[in-house]
Each structure stands twice: as structure tokens, then as C-alpha cells.
């Protein structure tokens, strides 16, 4: 029984599924079922951690320790707190749905598809519970490998190879600097255990250099302007399930990194660079929102709106007060659900009509009413309508940002207006107007699999929008802990 | 009794929510079953709203009985020192709004049963209606600004859904987007205003903010500038919702939605939400003179602008929409000059009268559609109507009642309230009064013009009838719809009597008789004058108003084209934004290719450059070794520095 209380079990569970998949006969039903069941088991298992989570402490929980490189004093050290718990839950929540998204649309290498997602799941859970900087880096980078394959193998067009390269190179380019920073830290302090590093003080000049090294890596992941351009490319070329993971989890690695490392470890540098972050984020919000208005590709629209939302998150993080950071966490989670669901919506359309260009669509409200209701719900959630999860996040972020920099909050709030403009523009183009029968000959509404794929999203988004306190309570102590660190 | 009643006041908003969620969920999951059980669903949704209505009446009775305001709230979001609460506040203002919303909502539902009878989205329509009513009830019950904001957006969403109810109409798709985005600009201001006030005072409760603000201003801890700025931003919200200058452009376009919606949302309730919020915020606004003045002038100008545009509209519903805008201007002006009672009074009287007018217009459109075609450009075109009172006597008579009420003819409802506003304006500022008074005259002119063009004279639509055999066909009214008109005619006549010099309901002094009669004579006089002009021009045709428009075609065209404000917005804001978007996306795609090509170029160049170094030339090798050594040394020395 004790083994179920271990985070390492959670990491190995999907891996076990992946290994099992290697040896089963080539029966597609069996392969799918094994994949889905192991992902669902991981999800159920991850829920146990939330149930057993102790809200009243900011310390890391479910801690496990193992010697990894004893000669260099590097240990495999895992544990979670109120911040990382939800990212793990988000990961385990999204993976089964990704499998459902690829249920019938993935036609080749089906076994490998399932394996890729299970491996990806294990790696992502590992990233979020690593408490050792070097190992964090290892898993942070290793996530790229399955993702690169997912885009490259199951992507849709010829351009996918280029997009996959771009994705890989951009993120790798940033990470090199982080590796240098980590090595520097290691040679300075002799350890990469982040709990020790939290309590170590560095001189301001070092902090600035280190902060910049970490920033280079995280900023690409968030992504911040001007290194955001890999994202729309990667999204457009990735299969639906890949887009879901990309938007749902990989983007959060950047903001998670800021919150886990940059802010508590380098408090002086964080204060020093806050104006930079605010400037870049505000530019990104306005700039990408404007760009979104001119896109013709369904996926690009959602990808650009993701950039805008993620930069909202960075504003909240660097406002360095509880409202801002908790709001950011809420918005990250919310964005993980909402934009994933929007990508799934695009996937539903793409599966039927094999085009993502907006101009071929129109009048779907008549032929696909259920789909349009779902699409509308997530469109409204994307523009942070009250009652949905995004509103809670954006409102808290604005409260936080208003206290730390009124001007930035005002500019960021313009994103609200632009967000409404592009979201509604997209929905209206797809759902309203007349049908275009010479482009789209056949119609079918959501089938049962698709409906139940969306249902969990709807429930979670409304739940977080109406009763967010249960999430906030869990993250509160960890966030306060983080803020106290940054005030030292 | 009262205790129990107040404790269950939350049911007023929750019941219709619950009903709409059940029916809406059914529509999504069990589509066929839900649609075939449409009668059952309608009864269910109407029943829940009727229960809310009964509760509202009980609440208003308790409030009039003198029990004080009742407030209940629970924590919704707690984060650091921030505590957001959800709850409800029952006081005279909110209980009055509850009654207004539930009664109009119920009548509109009753009416829609007939109006939407042949529509495919019958159940969906009722679900949206119920959802809207519930959100509106939640809005008026809000005890704090955050809850106001939440429901403020939700009613905006319902308005979006209902304007775009018929997805095939391209106009509707454009209109609902315009409505939502324009309102979002208002919400943007509202949100910033809320945040600013929270930042300044540390509270989100109406009463607390006012108190703390007064203390801060008195102790000079806070200058006038910041709270004024916040309140002006906050004011953007009500201005957008209540279609005031400069954010009024969405309301006429919103007429693309089904007519019952125009009656409920875009005449009676949602557009009045702005006025309601201003009334709630009055203790705060009153401390800031600039805000009050801005409000007064925005309202006065809107009332004049709306009236001047309504003069030339040919679309029945658009004419009424501009009239609504103008009347809302009256209310906002009343708020700005501090006569809250008068403004709220006008809100109530206008709501019933305008709902009656819109439902009457719906009846007319319903009658016209089989004759001239299901095209709003024809079925709502007043130039194709005329003489309809002969075919639709009840619609015609009740429409006339509504028209006279809006014109301010005694003893109908709007007379009493408009008079109170004019009296307030007289006391506040002579120019404001002049504007309001002129508008009253124009109101008489355009309202009677609408009535005369629609219901009097000879039927002009015959020439357009598609088939010869139809030329004998006449527009007909539906019994189910006219019964709703009759119901609404009652408050249109009588609701004004609750606040007259002789009888007064609720708190505050009743208006004095002398001031009242002098105002009454002047306002009724100018309204009658406007009415007479309309009568002579459109009934008798002795007064050539058309000659007037020939003489000054620019003026006519400007009024018909809404003073070109929409075009100016299109050319300035929308166009700027489009150009910005174009540039941004061009930059983005240039950047994507630029980086890829740049990387390739660097590879090429560095390859070429490196070739020279790898050629076996010993000097180069020696040089590179030296460089490497020096840099290594530099790194070592650098990293051992403290």
C-alpha cells in the first residue's frame, strides 16, 4: 500500500504502460485500451495526492530522496508543494484526453503514438516534482524529445519538419544559457538542491547574470516577445493532441520555472528586472492580440491568444503579491483547460473537413449545434467571462498588478477588449452566417466520444470559475512562502 | 415571516438559473426529447420565473412596510488581504428592480410563446431568456462591485446570445459582436474603476467605499484627481450598457435580435442596468463634482442625439431603439443632477411603456411578415406600413397608449417621471433644462410620427405583395400576443400614479404642487406641439416635412445616418486597429522567415569563414591556440574573482 503514496510510482505508472505497449500484439483495440487505461490510472492516482495534500504547510510533501551522483552531491530529490501539485494534475488530466483526441484521427504508428504520450506524461510529471536543479534541467529538456517526434511524425503538412526544428532549436537555444547558469550555481554552492539554494544568498551582480541565464530559457517557453514565433508554427503543424500538450503544459514550464526558480532564488534580480518583464509582457499582450485579429488559420488564432494569456500570467507572477501570483496560477491552470479545449474544437473541425482556414467555415450553428455550443462556451471562457476559470485568474492578476504597477495593469486590461474582439470574430465566422456548401459538403455533429472528451473540460472550467477557493486554499501557503523568499 | 422571506431572497435569482441550466443541459444532451417536450419546458421555465416574481412582490411589500435593508454575503475568493464576497442585498432599490425584471420578463415569455411558436430554436430561446433574467436578477441583488461586474458581464453575454439568436442573419452576427465588443470597452473601464477604488479605499462594498472615500477626501489623504479618474472610468461601464454617448452605437444594431428580446433586454431591463449601477454608486459619485457633471452632460447630449436620429428612421424597431436611447439619456441626466428618485422613477415607467411599444412592434412585424416577406428590411419598414390600426385594433390602441406615455402626456406613466426630471433639470442648470425640454418636443414629434406612419393612413405595403392572390390579404394580430399588450397597458397607464403630488409611495418627499404644475404645463405644451407637427405632417400632409428634407438634404441624411458617428468610429478606431493588426501580423511573419533565413545565412557565412582556418596553415592554428589560451585564462581569472 505504501507504494501508492510515492510520487515515483506516479512517474513510473505511465512508463510501465509504455513498456507494456511495446510487447502487446499489434491489435489496435488492445493498444488503445492499454494506453488509455494506464493514463487514466495515472490520473486517478494523481488525485490521491491532492486528497492527501496538507494545505497547512508550505513545505514540500511526499518527499523522496535517492543518491544519483553521490560523487558530485547530486541527489534525485522529488516532492511537491501547492504550486506543482496542480501542474501534475493538469498533466494527468490532459493526457487521457489527448489519447481520445487521436483515437480515430491518428492512422499510422498508433502504438508509437500511445507510447509517445505515455513517455511524455512521465517526463512532465517528473519535471514538476523535481527538487534538484540539474535533474529539473534534464527532464525539462527531455520533454522536447517526444514533443519533437509528435510534431514531426504525426504533424499535418510538409512544413511540420521545419516547425519541429524551429521548436527544438528555439527552446534548446534558451536552455543552453540555463545550463551554464546551473553549472555556475553548482560550482559556487556545491549543490543543486533547490531547497538549499532558496536559502543561499548571492551578490546582486551574480543574481542578475544568473537571472538572465534562466530568463533566456523560460522566456522562450512562455513564450515572450520576440521569441514567441516558434509557438504558432509548432501549433499549426502539430496534431491536435500535440497542440493540447503544447498549450496545456509545455507553455507552463516557462512560467513554472519563473515561479519556482527565478523569483525565490534571485529576489534582488527579480525586482531589478520586473520592469523588463512588465514591458515585454504588455507588448506581447497588445501585439499578439492585434496579430490574432489578422490570422486566417484557426489554430494560429488560438496559438496567438495563448501567447497573450501567458504574458498575462507573467505580469501576475512579477507583481510579487499573493493576488498576482495566485491569479497567475489560476490563469495557468485555466489556460491549460480552455486553450486545450479550443484546440480540441479545432481538431474536431479538422477531422471532418481537413482544413483549418477560417474562410471555408460558416453557418455551423445550423449543422453542428452541439459543437457550436461547446465551442462558444470555450470561446467565452477564453475571453474570461465571469463564471469561468479564466475570469478568476485574470481578475486576481489585475488586482495584483494594479497594486504593483497601475499603468501596466491598465495596459494589460486592454487585452480584455482585444480578446473579446478576436474571440468573437472567430466564433462568429465559424458559427454564424450562411453555410458554404461548395466548400464543406458533409456535416456531422459531435459524436459521443468527442462530447465526453469535452465534458470534463466544461465541468472543470465552471467549477474553477464558481468555486475557486478550493484551489486557492491549496496553493496559498506555498505562494506565501515563495513571496517571503523573494522579500529577503 | 420577514426573516424567512429575506433568508430565501437568493432564490429569486437562483430559481431561473437552475431552470435554465436544467433545460439548457437537456437541450445539449437530449436534443430530440427536449425539443419535443417544449411545452413542458416552457411551463417549467415560466413557473420558476413566476415563483421569483411572487417572491419579489413579497420582498417589495416587506421593504415598503419599513423593514430595513437586508444584506447577506459569503466569502467567494480569499487571497491575501483581498476578500471577494458573493451574496445579496435587498433594499428599496433592488426590490423595485426585482419586481420590474420579473414582471416584464414573465410577460415577454408569455408573448414569446406565440411570437416564436414556429421557430426551430423555441426551447433555446426560452433557455436564453431565463438565463438572462436570472443574471439580471443577480445583478440587481449584488451587494458589492465585484458581483456587479460578474453579472454585468453575464447579462452582456446573454444579450450577445440573444441578438445573435438567428445565426443565419449576417446582420445579427455583426450586431451581436458589435454589442459585445462595445460593451467590453465599457467593462474595461468598469473593471479598472473597481480596481482603482479598491486600491484607494480597500473595499468593494458600496457603502464602505463611500464612507472611506469621504474620510480620505476630508483628511486630504487623497486628492480629487485619482478618485475622479476611477469614477470616470467606472462610468464607462454604465455608459456602454445604457447606450450613452460615446458608446451608444451598439443599441440600434442590437435590434437584429428577435423582437421580444428588444423589449426585455434592449428597452426595459439590461439597458437600464447602467442607470441602476449609477443609482447604487450615488453616494460615491456625489462626492466628485466632475463625475456628476460628466454624467449630466452625457445624458443630456444622448437624449438630444437619440431624439434627433429617431426623427428620420424608417425602420420601426430602430426608431424605437433611438427613442430608448434618448429616454435613457434622460435617466442618466437625472442621475447627474442628483435627482435619483426621478431618474429611477423614469426607469420604471419607461420600462413598461417601452416594453409595450416593442411588443406592439413585434405584433406588427408578425402581422407584416406573411405579407411582405421575412426580411427585416421590409417587414420592419414603416414606409410599407400604414393604416394597420384597422387590421390590428388592439395593437394599435395599446401602441398609441405607449406612444402618448413616452411623449409625456398626462395621466400616463412617463408623464409623471419625465416631469420630475425636468423639474430637477430646471433647478440644476438652465441649459440642461433647455436640452431636456427641446428633447421632449422632439419626442412628441418622432413618437407620433412612428405611430402615424405605422397605424394611420392607408396601407402602403400592398404594392410589394409577392403574389397577386395575396393582395387581398391583410395583416392580422394574434390573440396571444395582444393579451400581453393588454397586460402591459395597465402599468403603462397606472404606474406613474405611485409618485404624484397627491399620492406618494416609498421614501422621500412628494413633489410640490406649484413647481409640478408649472413644469407640467411647459413640458406637456412642447410635447403637444411636437405631436401636432407630426399630425400635420404625416396625417394631414399639410405641413411639408418632406419639403424640409429636400431643402436641407444634408441634415436629413445626417440624421438618417446617425450623424455619421458609426462611420467615424469605423474610420478612426476600427480602421486604426485593423492597420495595427495588419502591421503586427506582417511583422510577425517577416520575423519568422527572417530568423530562419538569418540562421541559414549565419551558417553559410561562418562556414565560409571557418574554411580558411581549417586549411592546414600552421600560422592559423597557432593563432587559434593563442586565442583559446588567452580566453581560458580570462575565464579562470574572472570566475575566481569575488
Tab-separated table of C-alpha atoms in Angstrom, chain B residues 375-615:
chain	number	residue	atom	x	y	z
B	375	UNK	CA	-36.919	40.258	-44.380
B	376	UNK	CA	-36.397	42.842	-41.651
B	377	UNK	CA	-35.740	45.475	-44.286
B	378	UNK	CA	-39.318	45.049	-45.435
B	379	UNK	CA	-41.306	43.750	-42.505
B	380	UNK	CA	-39.998	46.472	-40.202
B	381	UNK	CA	-40.102	49.262	-42.751
B	382	UNK	CA	-42.611	51.891	-41.724
B	383	UNK	CA	-42.840	53.172	-45.282
B	384	UNK	CA	-44.548	49.900	-46.179
B	385	UNK	CA	-46.974	50.017	-43.279
B	386	UNK	CA	-49.789	52.417	-42.648
B	387	UNK	CA	-53.398	52.028	-41.650
B	388	UNK	CA	-52.628	48.993	-39.561
B	389	UNK	CA	-54.936	50.009	-36.738
B	390	UNK	CA	-57.893	48.899	-38.828
B	391	UNK	CA	-56.488	45.370	-39.037
B	392	UNK	CA	-54.926	45.240	-35.601
B	393	UNK	CA	-57.152	47.305	-33.332
B	394	UNK	CA	-55.759	46.148	-30.001
B	395	UNK	CA	-52.149	46.516	-31.103
B	396	UNK	CA	-52.903	49.947	-32.489
B	397	UNK	CA	-54.667	51.195	-29.387
B	398	UNK	CA	-52.111	49.914	-26.938
B	399	UNK	CA	-49.317	51.244	-29.145
B	400	UNK	CA	-50.974	54.650	-29.050
B	401	UNK	CA	-51.121	54.434	-25.256
B	402	UNK	CA	-47.416	53.661	-25.120
B	403	UNK	CA	-46.654	56.449	-27.576
B	404	UNK	CA	-48.547	59.003	-25.550
B	405	UNK	CA	-46.909	57.788	-22.379
B	406	UNK	CA	-43.415	58.195	-23.826
B	407	UNK	CA	-44.399	61.632	-25.129
B	408	UNK	CA	-45.269	62.573	-21.595
B	409	UNK	CA	-48.981	63.174	-21.911
B	410	UNK	CA	-50.882	63.077	-18.600
B	411	UNK	CA	-52.036	60.976	-16.916
B	412	UNK	CA	-49.929	58.228	-18.467
B	413	UNK	CA	-46.908	56.822	-16.673
B	414	UNK	CA	-43.981	58.598	-18.271
B	415	UNK	CA	-45.563	61.988	-17.823
B	416	UNK	CA	-45.039	61.914	-14.079
B	417	UNK	CA	-41.471	60.790	-14.224
B	418	UNK	CA	-40.361	62.978	-17.094
B	419	UNK	CA	-41.888	65.910	-15.327
B	420	UNK	CA	-39.914	65.171	-12.207
B	421	UNK	CA	-36.716	65.022	-14.272
B	422	UNK	CA	-37.474	68.315	-15.968
B	423	UNK	CA	-38.125	69.892	-12.597
B	424	UNK	CA	-34.767	68.618	-11.402
B	425	UNK	CA	-33.034	69.925	-14.507
B	426	UNK	CA	-34.623	73.322	-14.052
B	427	UNK	CA	-33.213	73.515	-10.575
B	428	UNK	CA	-29.768	72.327	-11.697
B	429	UNK	CA	-28.843	74.114	-14.873
B	430	UNK	CA	-30.897	76.145	-17.360
B	431	UNK	CA	-29.076	74.757	-20.392
B	432	UNK	CA	-29.691	71.197	-19.293
B	433	UNK	CA	-33.330	72.024	-18.858
B	434	UNK	CA	-33.447	73.598	-22.322
B	435	UNK	CA	-31.954	70.480	-23.864
B	436	UNK	CA	-34.332	68.236	-21.975
B	437	UNK	CA	-37.282	70.412	-22.860
B	438	UNK	CA	-36.376	70.522	-26.552
B	439	UNK	CA	-35.948	66.777	-26.491
B	440	UNK	CA	-39.422	66.437	-25.011
B	441	UNK	CA	-40.774	68.300	-28.029
B	442	UNK	CA	-38.831	66.110	-30.414
B	443	UNK	CA	-40.074	63.066	-28.546
B	444	UNK	CA	-43.615	64.117	-29.252
B	445	UNK	CA	-42.741	64.576	-32.903
B	446	UNK	CA	-40.924	61.304	-33.555
B	447	UNK	CA	-43.123	59.084	-31.406
B	448	UNK	CA	-46.271	60.310	-33.065
B	449	UNK	CA	-44.565	60.034	-36.423
B	450	UNK	CA	-43.879	56.397	-35.726
B	451	UNK	CA	-47.430	55.798	-34.643
B	452	UNK	CA	-48.976	57.663	-37.571
B	453	UNK	CA	-46.758	56.063	-40.191
B	454	UNK	CA	-47.494	52.628	-38.828
B	455	UNK	CA	-51.100	52.669	-37.831
B	456	UNK	CA	-52.851	55.531	-39.598
B	457	UNK	CA	-53.357	56.490	-43.203
B	458	UNK	CA	-53.553	53.864	-45.912
B	459	UNK	CA	-51.752	50.550	-46.141
B	460	UNK	CA	-48.711	51.041	-48.353
B	461	UNK	CA	-47.369	47.521	-48.375
B	462	UNK	CA	-49.861	46.187	-50.913
B	463	UNK	CA	-47.744	47.045	-53.910
B	464	UNK	CA	-44.965	44.824	-52.637
B	465	UNK	CA	-47.005	41.704	-52.117
B	466	UNK	CA	-45.227	38.834	-53.806
B	467	UNK	CA	-48.262	37.118	-55.270
B	468	UNK	CA	-51.328	38.691	-56.800
B	469	UNK	CA	-53.567	36.393	-54.845
B	470	UNK	CA	-52.124	37.785	-51.648
B	471	UNK	CA	-53.114	41.316	-52.440
B	472	UNK	CA	-56.383	40.766	-50.684
B	473	UNK	CA	-54.548	39.523	-47.575
B	474	UNK	CA	-54.412	41.814	-44.615
B	475	UNK	CA	-52.061	41.849	-41.648
B	476	UNK	CA	-53.562	40.178	-38.629
B	477	UNK	CA	-52.867	40.250	-34.965
B	478	UNK	CA	-52.570	37.237	-32.759
B	479	UNK	CA	-54.763	36.866	-29.690
B	480	UNK	CA	-51.954	35.520	-27.533
B	481	UNK	CA	-49.779	38.486	-28.276
B	482	UNK	CA	-52.436	41.116	-27.819
B	483	UNK	CA	-53.307	39.765	-24.396
B	484	UNK	CA	-49.720	40.511	-23.367
B	485	UNK	CA	-50.099	44.006	-24.770
B	486	UNK	CA	-53.200	44.480	-22.694
B	487	UNK	CA	-51.383	43.320	-19.579
B	488	UNK	CA	-48.593	45.813	-20.169
B	489	UNK	CA	-51.041	48.589	-20.953
B	490	UNK	CA	-52.105	48.544	-17.305
B	491	UNK	CA	-48.788	49.696	-15.805
B	492	UNK	CA	-48.267	51.997	-18.776
B	493	UNK	CA	-51.340	53.859	-17.694
B	494	UNK	CA	-51.200	53.497	-13.965
B	495	UNK	CA	-47.650	53.012	-12.684
B	496	UNK	CA	-46.979	56.718	-12.730
B	497	UNK	CA	-49.587	57.349	-10.088
B	498	UNK	CA	-47.362	55.971	-7.400
B	499	UNK	CA	-45.450	59.225	-7.310
B	500	UNK	CA	-47.723	62.227	-7.857
B	501	UNK	CA	-48.201	65.414	-5.889
B	502	UNK	CA	-51.268	63.838	-4.325
B	503	UNK	CA	-50.062	60.357	-3.642
B	504	UNK	CA	-46.640	59.097	-2.860
B	505	UNK	CA	-45.258	55.623	-2.398
B	506	UNK	CA	-41.916	54.980	-0.823
B	507	UNK	CA	-39.432	57.247	0.926
B	508	UNK	CA	-38.727	60.905	0.222
B	509	UNK	CA	-40.975	63.939	-0.063
B	510	UNK	CA	-43.594	64.107	-2.752
B	511	UNK	CA	-43.146	66.803	-5.408
B	512	UNK	CA	-44.636	70.187	-4.613
B	513	UNK	CA	-47.788	71.104	-6.484
B	514	UNK	CA	-46.744	74.514	-7.759
B	515	UNK	CA	-43.403	73.507	-9.194
B	516	UNK	CA	-45.090	70.470	-10.582
B	517	UNK	CA	-47.809	72.315	-12.432
B	518	UNK	CA	-45.526	74.924	-13.951
B	519	UNK	CA	-43.260	72.191	-15.233
B	520	UNK	CA	-46.182	70.102	-16.378
B	521	UNK	CA	-47.627	72.902	-18.462
B	522	UNK	CA	-44.354	73.620	-20.240
B	523	UNK	CA	-43.412	70.008	-20.888
B	524	UNK	CA	-46.851	68.899	-21.986
B	525	UNK	CA	-47.046	72.025	-24.123
B	526	UNK	CA	-43.890	71.280	-26.041
B	527	UNK	CA	-44.785	67.602	-26.383
B	528	UNK	CA	-48.184	68.512	-27.747
B	529	UNK	CA	-46.546	70.941	-30.134
B	530	UNK	CA	-44.280	68.182	-31.408
B	531	UNK	CA	-47.257	65.870	-31.680
B	532	UNK	CA	-49.215	68.460	-33.646
B	533	UNK	CA	-46.347	68.930	-36.078
B	534	UNK	CA	-46.240	65.191	-36.584
B	535	UNK	CA	-50.002	65.076	-37.041
B	536	UNK	CA	-49.998	67.836	-39.611
B	537	UNK	CA	-47.038	66.414	-41.452
B	538	UNK	CA	-47.840	62.714	-41.534
B	539	UNK	CA	-51.616	62.575	-41.146
B	540	UNK	CA	-52.889	65.644	-42.890
B	541	UNK	CA	-49.840	66.187	-45.075
B	542	UNK	CA	-50.479	69.904	-44.826
B	543	UNK	CA	-47.047	70.514	-43.368
B	544	UNK	CA	-44.432	69.511	-45.897
B	545	UNK	CA	-41.756	68.000	-43.727
B	546	UNK	CA	-40.540	66.158	-46.767
B	547	UNK	CA	-40.007	69.541	-48.370
B	548	UNK	CA	-37.856	70.387	-45.403
B	549	UNK	CA	-35.646	67.401	-46.038
B	550	UNK	CA	-35.396	68.325	-49.703
B	551	UNK	CA	-34.295	71.770	-48.755
B	552	UNK	CA	-31.596	70.586	-46.420
B	553	UNK	CA	-30.758	67.111	-47.634
B	554	UNK	CA	-27.519	67.063	-45.662
B	555	UNK	CA	-29.419	67.494	-42.446
B	556	UNK	CA	-31.827	64.722	-43.279
B	557	UNK	CA	-29.089	62.439	-44.405
B	558	UNK	CA	-27.007	63.157	-41.335
B	559	UNK	CA	-29.873	62.336	-39.039
B	560	UNK	CA	-30.799	59.246	-41.043
B	561	UNK	CA	-27.194	58.077	-40.963
B	562	UNK	CA	-26.930	58.576	-37.208
B	563	UNK	CA	-24.881	61.751	-37.566
B	564	UNK	CA	-22.228	59.545	-39.173
B	565	UNK	CA	-20.942	58.564	-35.763
B	566	UNK	CA	-20.734	54.893	-36.660
B	567	UNK	CA	-18.773	55.754	-39.786
B	568	UNK	CA	-16.422	57.992	-37.859
B	569	UNK	CA	-15.778	55.183	-35.405
B	570	UNK	CA	-15.230	52.787	-38.267
B	571	UNK	CA	-12.770	55.112	-39.923
B	572	UNK	CA	-10.890	56.075	-36.794
B	573	UNK	CA	-10.888	53.346	-34.150
B	574	UNK	CA	-11.720	50.282	-36.096
B	575	UNK	CA	-9.515	51.220	-39.022
B	576	UNK	CA	-6.576	52.101	-36.759
B	577	UNK	CA	-6.926	48.805	-35.066
B	578	UNK	CA	-7.092	46.996	-38.372
B	579	UNK	CA	-3.948	48.690	-39.613
B	580	UNK	CA	-2.225	47.909	-36.344
B	581	UNK	CA	-3.257	44.286	-36.629
B	582	UNK	CA	-2.079	44.118	-40.219
B	583	UNK	CA	1.294	45.580	-39.353
B	584	UNK	CA	1.710	43.323	-36.355
B	585	UNK	CA	0.973	40.162	-38.270
B	586	UNK	CA	3.178	41.271	-41.172
B	587	UNK	CA	5.996	41.890	-38.732
B	588	UNK	CA	5.402	38.528	-37.190
B	589	UNK	CA	5.569	36.577	-40.416
B	590	UNK	CA	8.584	38.602	-41.529
B	591	UNK	CA	10.251	37.766	-38.250
B	592	UNK	CA	9.506	34.057	-38.587
B	593	UNK	CA	11.072	33.838	-42.005
B	594	UNK	CA	13.738	36.344	-41.132
B	595	UNK	CA	15.046	34.298	-38.252
B	596	UNK	CA	15.073	31.092	-40.230
B	597	UNK	CA	16.823	32.704	-43.151
B	598	UNK	CA	19.130	34.598	-40.854
B	599	UNK	CA	20.168	31.388	-39.157
B	600	UNK	CA	20.884	29.864	-42.540
B	601	UNK	CA	22.896	32.888	-43.562
B	602	UNK	CA	24.949	32.774	-40.397
B	603	UNK	CA	25.677	29.132	-41.004
B	604	UNK	CA	26.778	29.866	-44.541
B	605	UNK	CA	28.977	32.797	-43.619
B	606	UNK	CA	30.561	31.139	-40.643
B	607	UNK	CA	31.222	28.047	-42.727
B	608	UNK	CA	32.975	30.136	-45.305
B	609	UNK	CA	34.922	31.960	-42.649
B	610	UNK	CA	35.911	28.755	-40.927
B	611	UNK	CA	37.170	27.220	-44.113
B	612	UNK	CA	40.209	29.465	-44.062
B	613	UNK	CA	41.076	28.294	-40.552
B	614	UNK	CA	40.972	24.642	-41.320
B	615	UNK	CA	43.227	24.781	-44.373
